[in-house]
mmCIF file of C-alpha atoms in Angstrom:
data_model
loop_
_atom_site.group_PDB
_atom_site.id
_atom_site.type_symbol
_atom_site.label_atom_id
_atom_site.label_comp_id
_atom_site.label_asym_id
_atom_site.label_seq_id
_atom_site.Cartn_x
_atom_site.Cartn_y
_atom_site.Cartn_z
ATOM 1 C CA MET F 1 144.883 130.552 19.827
ATOM 2 C CA SER F 2 146.878 133.599 18.714
ATOM 3 C CA LEU F 3 145.590 136.847 17.244
ATOM 4 C CA TYR F 4 147.109 138.370 14.125
ATOM 5 C CA LYS F 5 146.894 141.795 12.520
ATOM 6 C CA LYS F 6 147.267 142.328 8.780
ATOM 7 C CA LYS F 7 150.530 144.062 7.891
ATOM 8 C CA PRO F 8 150.124 147.489 6.372
ATOM 9 C CA VAL F 9 150.885 147.321 2.657
ATOM 10 C CA VAL F 10 150.308 149.730 -0.188
ATOM 11 C CA ILE F 11 148.569 148.259 -3.243
ATOM 12 C CA GLU F 12 147.417 149.594 -6.594
ATOM 13 C CA ALA F 13 143.700 149.325 -7.274
ATOM 14 C CA ARG F 14 141.131 150.571 -9.759
ATOM 15 C CA GLN F 15 137.379 150.318 -9.548
ATOM 16 C CA PHE F 16 135.470 148.892 -12.502
ATOM 17 C CA VAL F 17 132.580 151.304 -13.087
ATOM 18 C CA GLY F 18 131.220 149.530 -16.136
ATOM 19 C CA ASP F 19 131.813 151.856 -19.070
ATOM 20 C CA ASN F 20 133.873 150.924 -22.114
ATOM 21 C CA ALA F 21 136.694 153.383 -21.450
ATOM 22 C CA ASN F 22 137.098 152.058 -17.902
ATOM 23 C CA LEU F 23 136.981 148.438 -19.125
ATOM 24 C CA TYR F 24 139.622 149.141 -21.764
ATOM 25 C CA SER F 25 141.888 150.966 -19.303
ATOM 26 C CA ILE F 26 141.746 148.180 -16.705
ATOM 27 C CA TYR F 27 142.113 145.458 -19.349
ATOM 28 C CA GLN F 28 145.247 147.157 -20.738
ATOM 29 C CA TRP F 29 146.672 147.632 -17.233
ATOM 30 C CA ILE F 30 146.297 143.922 -16.467
ATOM 31 C CA GLU F 31 147.383 142.758 -19.928
ATOM 32 C CA GLN F 32 150.606 144.804 -19.828
ATOM 33 C CA ASN F 33 151.545 143.556 -16.353
ATOM 34 C CA THR F 34 150.771 139.826 -16.657
ATOM 35 C CA ALA F 35 151.154 137.008 -19.177
ATOM 36 C CA GLY F 36 148.653 138.950 -21.315
ATOM 37 C CA SER F 37 145.385 137.880 -22.909
ATOM 38 C CA PHE F 38 144.273 134.256 -22.949
ATOM 39 C CA GLU F 39 141.713 132.229 -24.914
ATOM 40 C CA PRO F 40 138.667 132.188 -22.605
ATOM 41 C CA LEU F 41 136.532 129.381 -24.054
ATOM 42 C CA ALA F 42 139.276 126.795 -23.863
ATOM 43 C CA VAL F 43 139.774 127.659 -20.180
ATOM 44 C CA ILE F 44 136.026 127.804 -19.397
ATOM 45 C CA GLU F 45 135.422 124.428 -21.052
ATOM 46 C CA GLY F 46 138.395 122.888 -19.252
ATOM 47 C CA LYS F 47 140.278 122.079 -22.457
ATOM 48 C CA VAL F 48 143.355 123.934 -21.242
ATOM 49 C CA PRO F 49 144.375 124.918 -17.723
ATOM 50 C CA CYS F 50 143.841 128.457 -16.569
ATOM 51 C CA PRO F 51 147.047 130.483 -16.956
ATOM 52 C CA LYS F 52 148.715 131.714 -13.792
ATOM 53 C CA SER F 53 148.034 135.315 -14.825
ATOM 54 C CA GLY F 54 146.292 137.201 -17.580
ATOM 55 C CA VAL F 55 143.027 138.723 -18.674
ATOM 56 C CA SER F 56 140.243 137.956 -21.138
ATOM 57 C CA ILE F 57 136.576 138.620 -21.883
ATOM 58 C CA ASP F 58 133.998 135.875 -21.324
ATOM 59 C CA PRO F 59 132.225 135.521 -24.696
ATOM 60 C CA ARG F 60 129.110 134.160 -22.972
ATOM 61 C CA ASP F 61 128.287 137.360 -21.083
ATOM 62 C CA GLY F 62 130.974 139.955 -21.897
ATOM 63 C CA ARG F 63 132.437 140.079 -18.395
ATOM 64 C CA MET F 64 136.161 140.556 -17.869
ATOM 65 C CA MET F 65 137.982 137.490 -16.550
ATOM 66 C CA ILE F 66 141.206 137.653 -14.561
ATOM 67 C CA ALA F 67 143.435 134.573 -14.376
ATOM 68 C CA THR F 68 144.929 133.927 -10.952
ATOM 69 C CA LEU F 69 146.813 131.078 -9.313
ATOM 70 C CA GLU F 70 143.433 129.894 -7.968
ATOM 71 C CA GLY F 71 141.747 129.917 -11.417
ATOM 72 C CA PHE F 72 139.838 132.643 -13.206
ATOM 73 C CA HIS F 73 137.585 135.210 -11.577
ATOM 74 C CA HIS F 74 134.901 137.320 -13.226
ATOM 75 C CA VAL F 75 134.848 141.077 -12.675
ATOM 76 C CA ASN F 76 131.492 142.700 -11.962
ATOM 77 C CA VAL F 77 130.551 146.369 -12.055
ATOM 78 C CA GLY F 78 131.644 147.964 -8.776
ATOM 79 C CA ASP F 79 134.461 145.482 -8.109
ATOM 80 C CA TYR F 80 137.919 146.792 -7.367
ATOM 81 C CA ILE F 81 140.793 145.287 -9.302
ATOM 82 C CA ILE F 82 143.802 144.931 -7.035
ATOM 83 C CA ARG F 83 147.426 144.554 -8.028
ATOM 84 C CA GLY F 84 148.938 142.764 -5.056
ATOM 85 C CA ILE F 85 152.372 143.039 -3.533
ATOM 86 C CA LYS F 86 153.758 140.321 -5.840
ATOM 87 C CA GLY F 87 152.232 141.874 -8.962
ATOM 88 C CA GLU F 88 149.238 139.530 -9.014
ATOM 89 C CA PHE F 89 145.802 140.817 -10.041
ATOM 90 C CA TYR F 90 142.431 139.857 -8.604
ATOM 91 C CA PRO F 91 138.960 141.354 -8.206
ATOM 92 C CA CYS F 92 137.603 142.378 -4.813
ATOM 93 C CA LYS F 93 134.002 143.182 -3.886
ATOM 94 C CA PRO F 94 133.462 146.835 -2.889
ATOM 95 C CA ASP F 95 132.371 146.098 0.688
ATOM 96 C CA ILE F 96 135.452 143.954 1.367
ATOM 97 C CA PHE F 97 137.728 146.501 -0.310
ATOM 98 C CA GLU F 98 136.328 149.404 1.719
ATOM 99 C CA ALA F 99 136.613 147.441 4.968
ATOM 100 C CA THR F 100 140.218 146.475 4.216
ATOM 101 C CA TYR F 101 141.812 149.455 2.434
ATOM 102 C CA GLU F 102 141.954 153.207 2.751
ATOM 103 C CA LEU F 103 143.313 155.774 0.321
ATOM 104 C CA PHE F 104 147.075 156.272 0.723
ATOM 105 C CA GLN F 105 148.429 159.708 -0.176
#
């Protein structure tokens, strides 16, 4: 078995702190850099496939949803939203984020 080390990369990230201004700012950031907003209920109910990218709000509980190649992911308060090296967006739990990334100046 071989051992591997993660390559150092610089990513953009923002933490969702739960207030409306923060939600709006992150939503706009994702919307402007992806395929945009999508209809959440049709995706949740399986009537249409999840888009490859985009953002929406789950009408059942008000949580932000991010569309990824693996499907949609909900964003919870405290999660970091990462813009990856290929421009993709996804949420990351705070403990994983803090163990994986450090502030780059």
